[in-house]
Amino acid sequence: KQEVTQIPAALSVPEGENLVLNCSFTDSAIYNLQWFRQDPGKGLTSLLLIQSSQREQTSGRLNASLDKSSGRSTLYIAASQPGDSATYLCAVLGSNYKLTFGKGTLLTVNP
Amino acid sequence: GAGVSQSPSNKVTEKGKDVELRCDPISGHTALYWYRQSLGQGLEFLIYFQGNSAPDKSGLPSDRFSAERTGGSVSTLTIQRTQQEDSAVYLCASRTGPNTEAFFGQGTRLTVV
């Protein structure tokens, strides 16, 4: 059974800092890994999708890496802003086509 | 439509009543998922539809829960004889294939009183 773990559970940083969120998964037989953000009371917004054959993806200030063999992904956020405050979720798409989610990292960026 | 649409956005129901939650996926998306997010909990997989294949119902928590997808598009999640523990946000997602992004709706917040 696929298990996804996200560390840390919560993170508070001052504005302007670079930060890294971690995601690990137990079964490396995945199609892809997707990072989402969730604002309070809202649905999930897709940030980045990394295919199993890829090592990283970039979108603006966000960079996600994937090491499938070790079951790890990181989301790097450069020059953080208060508007980045949200819960960040990673999810892996397994060979059974199910998306398995971690419990998320609650990020607070302080002005 | 521009995105995945779910209705209603909020639903308050009395214990024991049946409820129906609706999901309109992005046009052309063949895969559709239902998830449940309880307060302080992660996202729990409920059911997965892919085209005309038999759905993967392995995540449905009890036989009070059922879902259908008509014409490969709109999906309805039905909860019969609702219980207080059914209170949660129910999220729907769709995608075109395993190598594409999954997009989520805004969810339906269900409160059973």
Coordinates of C-alpha atoms in Angstrom, one line a residue:
Chain A
K1 CA 0.0 0.0 0.0
Q2 CA 1.4 3.4 -1.0
E3 CA 2.1 5.8 1.8
V4 CA 3.1 9.4 1.4
T5 CA 4.7 11.4 4.1
Q6 CA 5.3 15.2 4.2
I7 CA 7.8 16.9 6.4
P8 CA 7.6 19.3 8.1
A9 CA 3.9 19.3 9.0
A10 CA 4.1 23.1 9.5
L11 CA 6.6 25.8 8.7
S12 CA 6.8 29.5 9.5
V13 CA 9.3 31.7 7.7
P14 CA 9.9 35.4 7.2
E15 CA 9.1 37.0 3.9
G16 CA 11.9 36.6 1.3
E17 CA 13.3 33.3 2.6
N18 CA 13.9 30.4 0.3
L19 CA 12.4 27.2 1.6
V20 CA 12.1 23.5 0.9
L21 CA 9.2 21.2 1.5
N22 CA 9.7 17.4 1.5
C23 CA 7.6 14.5 0.3
S24 CA 8.5 10.8 0.5
F25 CA 6.6 7.8 -0.8
T26 CA 7.0 4.1 -0.2
D27 CA 6.2 2.5 -3.6
S28 CA 8.4 3.8 -6.4
A29 CA 6.0 2.3 -9.1
I30 CA 4.4 5.6 -9.9
Y31 CA 3.2 7.4 -13.0
N32 CA 3.9 10.8 -11.7
L33 CA 4.0 13.1 -8.7
Q34 CA 2.0 16.3 -8.4
W35 CA 2.3 19.2 -6.0
F36 CA -0.8 21.2 -5.0
R37 CA -1.6 24.1 -2.8
Q38 CA -4.8 24.4 -0.8
D39 CA -6.0 27.7 0.7
P40 CA -8.4 27.5 3.7
G41 CA -11.9 26.4 2.7
K42 CA -10.9 26.0 -0.9
G43 CA -10.2 23.2 -3.3
L44 CA -6.7 22.1 -4.5
T45 CA -4.8 24.1 -7.0
S46 CA -2.2 22.2 -9.1
L47 CA 1.3 23.7 -9.0
L48 CA 3.6 21.2 -10.7
L49 CA 3.4 17.8 -12.3
I50 CA 6.6 15.6 -12.6
Q51 CA 6.5 12.5 -14.7
S52 CA 8.2 9.4 -13.3
S53 CA 10.9 9.8 -16.0
Q54 CA 11.6 13.4 -15.1
R55 CA 14.0 14.8 -12.5
E56 CA 12.5 18.2 -12.0
Q57 CA 10.0 20.8 -13.1
T58 CA 10.0 24.6 -12.7
S59 CA 7.2 27.1 -12.7
G60 CA 8.1 30.7 -11.7
R61 CA 9.5 30.7 -8.2
L62 CA 8.7 27.0 -7.7
N63 CA 11.0 24.1 -8.5
A64 CA 10.1 20.5 -7.8
S65 CA 12.5 17.6 -8.0
L66 CA 11.8 13.9 -8.1
D67 CA 14.1 11.0 -7.1
K68 CA 11.9 8.0 -7.9
S69 CA 14.3 5.3 -6.9
S70 CA 14.7 6.8 -3.3
G71 CA 11.0 7.7 -3.1
R72 CA 11.6 11.4 -2.6
S73 CA 10.4 14.8 -3.9
T74 CA 11.1 18.3 -2.8
L75 CA 9.3 21.5 -3.6
Y76 CA 11.6 24.6 -3.5
I77 CA 10.0 28.0 -3.1
A78 CA 12.3 30.9 -3.8
A79 CA 11.9 34.4 -2.3
S80 CA 8.8 33.5 -0.4
Q81 CA 5.9 35.9 -0.1
P82 CA 2.9 36.2 2.3
G83 CA 0.7 35.1 -0.6
D84 CA 2.5 31.8 -0.6
S85 CA 0.9 31.0 2.8
A86 CA -1.2 27.8 2.3
T87 CA -1.1 24.1 2.8
Y88 CA 1.1 22.3 0.3
L89 CA 0.2 18.8 -0.7
C90 CA 2.0 16.2 -2.7
A91 CA 0.3 13.3 -4.4
V92 CA 1.6 10.3 -6.3
L93 CA -0.3 8.5 -9.0
G94 CA 0.3 4.8 -8.6
S95 CA 0.0 1.9 -11.1
N96 CA -3.6 1.4 -9.9
Y97 CA -4.3 5.0 -11.1
K98 CA -5.1 6.2 -7.6
L99 CA -3.7 9.5 -6.3
T100 CA -2.3 9.0 -2.8
F101 CA -1.8 12.2 -0.8
G102 CA 0.4 13.2 2.0
K103 CA -1.1 15.1 4.9
G104 CA 0.4 18.4 3.8
T105 CA 2.7 21.1 5.0
L106 CA 1.1 24.2 6.4
L107 CA 3.3 27.1 5.3
T108 CA 3.0 30.6 6.9
V109 CA 5.1 33.4 5.4
N110 CA 5.3 36.4 7.7
P111 CA 5.5 39.9 6.4
Chain B
G1 CA -16.3 24.6 -18.8
A2 CA -13.1 26.2 -17.5
G3 CA -12.6 23.9 -14.6
V4 CA -14.1 21.1 -12.5
S5 CA -17.5 22.3 -11.1
Q6 CA -19.1 20.8 -7.9
S7 CA -22.5 21.5 -6.5
P8 CA -23.8 22.4 -4.0
S9 CA -20.8 24.2 -2.4
N10 CA -22.4 23.7 1.0
K11 CA -25.0 21.2 2.2
V12 CA -26.5 20.9 5.7
T13 CA -28.6 17.8 6.2
E14 CA -30.3 16.0 9.0
K15 CA -28.9 12.7 10.2
G16 CA -30.6 9.8 8.4
K17 CA -31.4 11.8 5.2
D18 CA -29.9 11.0 1.8
V19 CA -27.8 13.5 -0.1
E20 CA -26.5 13.8 -3.6
L21 CA -23.3 15.6 -4.6
R22 CA -22.6 16.5 -8.1
C23 CA -19.4 16.8 -10.1
D24 CA -19.0 18.2 -13.6
P25 CA -15.5 17.4 -14.8
I26 CA -13.5 19.3 -17.4
S27 CA -14.8 18.5 -20.9
G28 CA -12.9 15.6 -22.5
H29 CA -11.4 14.3 -19.2
T30 CA -12.0 10.6 -19.1
A31 CA -10.8 10.0 -15.5
L32 CA -12.8 11.2 -12.6
Y33 CA -12.1 10.9 -8.8
W34 CA -13.9 11.5 -5.6
Y35 CA -12.0 12.2 -2.4
R36 CA -13.1 13.1 1.1
Q37 CA -11.3 15.5 3.4
S38 CA -12.3 15.5 7.1
L39 CA -11.3 18.2 9.5
G40 CA -7.6 17.9 10.2
Q41 CA -7.3 14.8 8.1
G42 CA -5.7 14.1 4.7
L43 CA -7.5 13.4 1.5
E44 CA -9.2 10.0 1.5
F45 CA -9.7 8.2 -1.8
L46 CA -13.3 7.2 -2.4
I47 CA -13.9 6.1 -6.0
Y48 CA -12.3 6.3 -9.5
F49 CA -13.9 6.3 -12.9
Q50 CA -12.0 5.7 -16.1
G51 CA -13.9 5.9 -19.4
N52 CA -16.3 3.0 -19.8
S53 CA -14.3 0.7 -17.4
A54 CA -15.8 -0.6 -14.2
P55 CA -15.1 2.0 -11.5
D56 CA -12.6 1.3 -8.7
K57 CA -14.9 1.5 -5.6
S58 CA -12.3 0.3 -3.2
G59 CA -12.3 3.5 -1.1
L60 CA -16.0 3.7 -0.4
P61 CA -16.3 3.5 3.4
S62 CA -19.6 1.7 3.6
D63 CA -22.5 0.5 1.4
R64 CA -24.3 3.7 2.2
F65 CA -22.0 5.4 -0.3
S66 CA -22.4 5.0 -4.0
A67 CA -21.5 6.9 -7.1
E68 CA -22.3 6.9 -10.8
R69 CA -21.0 8.6 -13.9
T70 CA -23.5 9.2 -16.7
G71 CA -22.4 9.4 -20.3
G72 CA -18.7 9.5 -19.2
S73 CA -19.2 13.0 -18.0
V74 CA -21.2 14.2 -14.9
S75 CA -20.8 12.2 -11.7
T76 CA -23.1 12.0 -8.7
L77 CA -21.9 10.8 -5.3
T78 CA -24.9 9.6 -3.1
I79 CA -24.7 9.1 0.6
Q80 CA -27.7 7.3 2.1
R81 CA -28.9 7.5 5.7
T82 CA -26.2 10.1 6.5
Q83 CA -24.4 10.0 9.8
Q84 CA -22.5 12.7 11.6
E85 CA -19.2 11.1 10.8
D86 CA -20.0 11.7 7.1
S87 CA -19.5 15.4 7.7
A88 CA -16.5 16.4 5.6
V89 CA -15.5 18.2 2.4
Y90 CA -16.1 16.0 -0.7
L91 CA -13.7 16.8 -3.5
C92 CA -13.9 15.8 -7.2
A93 CA -11.0 15.7 -9.6
S94 CA -10.6 14.9 -13.3
R95 CA -7.8 14.3 -15.7
T96 CA -7.3 13.1 -19.3
G97 CA -4.8 10.3 -18.7
P98 CA -2.1 9.1 -16.3
N99 CA 0.5 11.4 -17.7
T100 CA -1.6 14.6 -17.2
E101 CA -2.4 16.9 -14.3
A102 CA -5.4 16.2 -12.1
F103 CA -7.6 19.2 -11.6
F104 CA -9.8 19.5 -8.5
G105 CA -13.1 21.3 -8.0
Q106 CA -13.8 23.6 -5.0
G107 CA -15.5 20.8 -3.1
T108 CA -18.8 20.4 -1.3
R109 CA -18.8 20.9 2.4
L110 CA -21.3 18.5 3.9
T111 CA -22.5 19.0 7.5
V112 CA -24.7 16.3 9.1
V113 CA -26.6 17.6 12.1

